[in-house]
JSON list of C-alpha atoms in Angstrom, two decimals:
[
{"chain": "F", "resi": 1, "resn": "MET", "atom": "CA", "xyz": [-0.06, 0.20, 0.01]},
{"chain": "F", "resi": 2, "resn": "ALA", "atom": "CA", "xyz": [1.34, 3.43, -0.98]},
{"chain": "F", "resi": 3, "resn": "ILE", "atom": "CA", "xyz": [1.29, 6.17, 1.56]},
{"chain": "F", "resi": 4, "resn": "SER", "atom": "CA", "xyz": [0.98, 9.53, 0.44]},
{"chain": "F", "resi": 5, "resn": "ALA", "atom": "CA", "xyz": [2.35, 12.68, 2.22]},
{"chain": "F", "resi": 6, "resn": "PRO", "atom": "CA", "xyz": [-1.29, 13.62, 3.68]},
{"chain": "F", "resi": 7, "resn": "MET", "atom": "CA", "xyz": [-1.75, 10.12, 4.95]},
{"chain": "F", "resi": 8, "resn": "LEU", "atom": "CA", "xyz": [1.72, 10.34, 6.85]},
{"chain": "F", "resi": 9, "resn": "HIS", "atom": "CA", "xyz": [0.50, 13.80, 8.14]},
{"chain": "F", "resi": 10, "resn": "ASP", "atom": "CA", "xyz": [-2.52, 12.43, 9.39]},
{"chain": "F", "resi": 11, "resn": "VAL", "atom": "CA", "xyz": [-0.97, 9.40, 11.28]},
{"chain": "F", "resi": 12, "resn": "LEU", "atom": "CA", "xyz": [1.83, 11.62, 12.53]},
{"chain": "F", "resi": 13, "resn": "GLU", "atom": "CA", "xyz": [-0.58, 14.32, 13.96]},
{"chain": "F", "resi": 14, "resn": "ALA", "atom": "CA", "xyz": [-2.70, 11.72, 15.54]},
{"chain": "F", "resi": 15, "resn": "ASN", "atom": "CA", "xyz": [0.53, 10.43, 17.33]},
{"chain": "F", "resi": 16, "resn": "LEU", "atom": "CA", "xyz": [1.66, 13.87, 18.30]},
{"chain": "F", "resi": 17, "resn": "SER", "atom": "CA", "xyz": [-1.24, 14.79, 19.80]},
{"chain": "F", "resi": 18, "resn": "ARG", "atom": "CA", "xyz": [-0.68, 12.18, 22.52]},
{"chain": "F", "resi": 19, "resn": "ALA", "atom": "CA", "xyz": [2.74, 13.78, 23.19]},
{"chain": "F", "resi": 20, "resn": "PRO", "atom": "CA", "xyz": [4.85, 10.42, 23.42]},
{"chain": "F", "resi": 21, "resn": "ARG", "atom": "CA", "xyz": [8.12, 10.50, 24.59]},
{"chain": "F", "resi": 22, "resn": "ARG", "atom": "CA", "xyz": [9.34, 9.19, 21.12]},
{"chain": "F", "resi": 23, "resn": "ILE", "atom": "CA", "xyz": [8.02, 8.75, 17.69]},
{"chain": "F", "resi": 24, "resn": "VAL", "atom": "CA", "xyz": [10.01, 6.39, 14.87]},
{"chain": "F", "resi": 25, "resn": "VAL", "atom": "CA", "xyz": [8.83, 6.75, 11.73]},
{"chain": "F", "resi": 26, "resn": "ASP", "atom": "CA", "xyz": [10.42, 3.88, 9.62]},
{"chain": "F", "resi": 27, "resn": "LEU", "atom": "CA", "xyz": [11.20, 4.77, 6.15]},
{"chain": "F", "resi": 28, "resn": "SER", "atom": "CA", "xyz": [12.41, 1.21, 5.25]},
{"chain": "F", "resi": 29, "resn": "LEU", "atom": "CA", "xyz": [9.79, 0.38, 2.64]},
{"chain": "F", "resi": 30, "resn": "VAL", "atom": "CA", "xyz": [9.56, 3.64, 1.20]},
{"chain": "F", "resi": 31, "resn": "ARG", "atom": "CA", "xyz": [10.62, 3.75, -2.48]},
{"chain": "F", "resi": 32, "resn": "PHE", "atom": "CA", "xyz": [10.24, 7.24, -3.26]},
{"chain": "F", "resi": 33, "resn": "LEU", "atom": "CA", "xyz": [10.36, 10.54, -0.86]},
{"chain": "F", "resi": 34, "resn": "ASN", "atom": "CA", "xyz": [9.94, 13.90, -2.58]},
{"chain": "F", "resi": 35, "resn": "THR", "atom": "CA", "xyz": [9.56, 17.23, -1.13]},
{"chain": "F", "resi": 36, "resn": "ALA", "atom": "CA", "xyz": [5.91, 16.99, 0.18]},
{"chain": "F", "resi": 37, "resn": "GLY", "atom": "CA", "xyz": [7.13, 13.85, 2.67]},
{"chain": "F", "resi": 38, "resn": "LEU", "atom": "CA", "xyz": [10.07, 15.46, 3.42]},
{"chain": "F", "resi": 39, "resn": "GLU", "atom": "CA", "xyz": [7.99, 18.78, 4.47]},
{"chain": "F", "resi": 40, "resn": "VAL", "atom": "CA", "xyz": [5.66, 16.30, 6.63]},
{"chain": "F", "resi": 41, "resn": "LEU", "atom": "CA", "xyz": [8.56, 14.90, 8.37]},
{"chain": "F", "resi": 42, "resn": "LEU", "atom": "CA", "xyz": [10.12, 18.57, 9.28]},
{"chain": "F", "resi": 43, "resn": "ASP", "atom": "CA", "xyz": [6.77, 19.67, 10.25]},
{"chain": "F", "resi": 44, "resn": "ALA", "atom": "CA", "xyz": [6.56, 16.77, 12.56]},
{"chain": "F", "resi": 45, "resn": "HIS", "atom": "CA", "xyz": [9.74, 17.50, 13.95]},
{"chain": "F", "resi": 46, "resn": "ARG", "atom": "CA", "xyz": [8.77, 21.32, 14.77]},
{"chain": "F", "resi": 47, "resn": "ARG", "atom": "CA", "xyz": [5.29, 20.57, 16.16]},
{"chain": "F", "resi": 48, "resn": "ALA", "atom": "CA", "xyz": [6.51, 17.85, 18.49]},
{"chain": "F", "resi": 49, "resn": "ALA", "atom": "CA", "xyz": [5.93, 18.46, 22.10]},
{"chain": "F", "resi": 50, "resn": "PRO", "atom": "CA", "xyz": [9.31, 19.56, 24.13]},
{"chain": "F", "resi": 51, "resn": "GLY", "atom": "CA", "xyz": [9.09, 16.05, 25.55]},
{"chain": "F", "resi": 52, "resn": "THR", "atom": "CA", "xyz": [8.76, 14.18, 22.54]},
{"chain": "F", "resi": 53, "resn": "ASP", "atom": "CA", "xyz": [11.91, 12.83, 20.42]},
{"chain": "F", "resi": 54, "resn": "VAL", "atom": "CA", "xyz": [11.03, 12.26, 16.43]},
{"chain": "F", "resi": 55, "resn": "ARG", "atom": "CA", "xyz": [13.50, 9.50, 14.90]},
{"chain": "F", "resi": 56, "resn": "LEU", "atom": "CA", "xyz": [13.81, 8.41, 11.37]},
{"chain": "F", "resi": 57, "resn": "VAL", "atom": "CA", "xyz": [15.01, 4.99, 10.11]},
{"chain": "F", "resi": 58, "resn": "ALA", "atom": "CA", "xyz": [16.37, 5.43, 6.47]},
{"chain": "F", "resi": 59, "resn": "THR", "atom": "CA", "xyz": [17.83, 2.29, 5.23]},
{"chain": "F", "resi": 60, "resn": "THR", "atom": "CA", "xyz": [17.82, 2.77, 1.38]},
{"chain": "F", "resi": 61, "resn": "ARG", "atom": "CA", "xyz": [19.11, 4.95, -1.27]},
{"chain": "F", "resi": 62, "resn": "ALA", "atom": "CA", "xyz": [15.63, 6.26, -1.88]},
{"chain": "F", "resi": 63, "resn": "THR", "atom": "CA", "xyz": [15.40, 7.98, 1.28]},
{"chain": "F", "resi": 64, "resn": "TRP", "atom": "CA", "xyz": [18.83, 8.64, 2.12]},
{"chain": "F", "resi": 65, "resn": "ARG", "atom": "CA", "xyz": [19.49, 10.45, -0.82]},
{"chain": "F", "resi": 66, "resn": "PRO", "atom": "CA", "xyz": [16.71, 13.03, -0.81]},
{"chain": "F", "resi": 67, "resn": "LEU", "atom": "CA", "xyz": [17.49, 13.58, 3.38]},
{"chain": "F", "resi": 68, "resn": "GLN", "atom": "CA", "xyz": [20.86, 14.28, 2.57]},
{"chain": "F", "resi": 69, "resn": "LEU", "atom": "CA", "xyz": [20.35, 16.46, -0.81]},
{"chain": "F", "resi": 70, "resn": "THR", "atom": "CA", "xyz": [17.98, 18.57, 1.08]},
{"chain": "F", "resi": 71, "resn": "ARG", "atom": "CA", "xyz": [20.29, 18.65, 4.43]},
{"chain": "F", "resi": 72, "resn": "THR", "atom": "CA", "xyz": [17.19, 17.36, 6.16]},
{"chain": "F", "resi": 73, "resn": "ASP", "atom": "CA", "xyz": [19.35, 14.59, 7.77]},
{"chain": "F", "resi": 74, "resn": "GLU", "atom": "CA", "xyz": [21.05, 17.45, 9.71]},
{"chain": "F", "resi": 75, "resn": "ARG", "atom": "CA", "xyz": [17.83, 18.71, 11.25]},
{"chain": "F", "resi": 76, "resn": "LEU", "atom": "CA", "xyz": [16.34, 15.31, 12.28]},
{"chain": "F", "resi": 77, "resn": "VAL", "atom": "CA", "xyz": [17.78, 12.33, 13.92]},
{"chain": "F", "resi": 78, "resn": "VAL", "atom": "CA", "xyz": [18.27, 9.62, 11.43]},
{"chain": "F", "resi": 79, "resn": "HIS", "atom": "CA", "xyz": [19.08, 6.03, 12.14]},
{"chain": "F", "resi": 80, "resn": "THR", "atom": "CA", "xyz": [19.99, 3.09, 9.97]},
{"chain": "F", "resi": 81, "resn": "SER", "atom": "CA", "xyz": [17.85, 0.64, 11.65]},
{"chain": "F", "resi": 82, "resn": "ARG", "atom": "CA", "xyz": [14.66, 0.52, 13.64]},
{"chain": "F", "resi": 83, "resn": "ALA", "atom": "CA", "xyz": [16.33, -1.22, 16.28]},
{"chain": "F", "resi": 84, "resn": "ALA", "atom": "CA", "xyz": [19.12, 1.32, 16.74]},
{"chain": "F", "resi": 85, "resn": "ALA", "atom": "CA", "xyz": [16.24, 4.30, 16.44]},
{"chain": "F", "resi": 86, "resn": "ILE", "atom": "CA", "xyz": [14.19, 2.80, 19.68]},
{"chain": "F", "resi": 87, "resn": "ALA", "atom": "CA", "xyz": [17.49, 1.63, 21.66]},
{"chain": "F", "resi": 88, "resn": "ALA", "atom": "CA", "xyz": [19.41, 5.06, 21.36]},
{"chain": "F", "resi": 89, "resn": "PRO", "atom": "CA", "xyz": [19.44, 7.43, 24.30]},
{"chain": "F", "resi": 90, "resn": "ARG", "atom": "CA", "xyz": [16.98, 10.44, 24.41]},
{"chain": "F", "resi": 91, "resn": "TRP", "atom": "CA", "xyz": [18.11, 13.19, 22.19]},
{"chain": "F", "resi": 92, "resn": "ALA", "atom": "CA", "xyz": [21.19, 11.25, 21.07]},
{"chain": "F", "resi": 93, "resn": "ALA", "atom": "CA", "xyz": [22.87, 11.76, 17.85]},
{"chain": "F", "resi": 94, "resn": "ALA", "atom": "CA", "xyz": [21.85, 9.89, 14.95]},
{"chain": "F", "resi": 95, "resn": "ASP", "atom": "CA", "xyz": [24.03, 6.71, 13.85]},
{"chain": "F", "resi": 96, "resn": "THR", "atom": "CA", "xyz": [24.93, 7.12, 10.32]},
{"chain": "F", "resi": 97, "resn": "GLY", "atom": "CA", "xyz": [26.74, 4.29, 9.24]}
]
């Protein structure tokens, strides 16, 4: 099933409203990430409550490349595996390789 940027926005919005300690967005199965998707991810990061840690999991070129080209990987915490994103200490830097 393909997930569009508006669908991702709605899911993140619902989760952000609960003010969890951490949200992990796993992009492992994403085959195409465009500016609309990047903006949704950045918006979620900006709108997260002060105690909410937003993490991304990017495992493929289809997701890493747009994150790097737009320097979004410098603004969001990006991990190379879901396990790393879950296990990392709060507010820890990303594991980039």
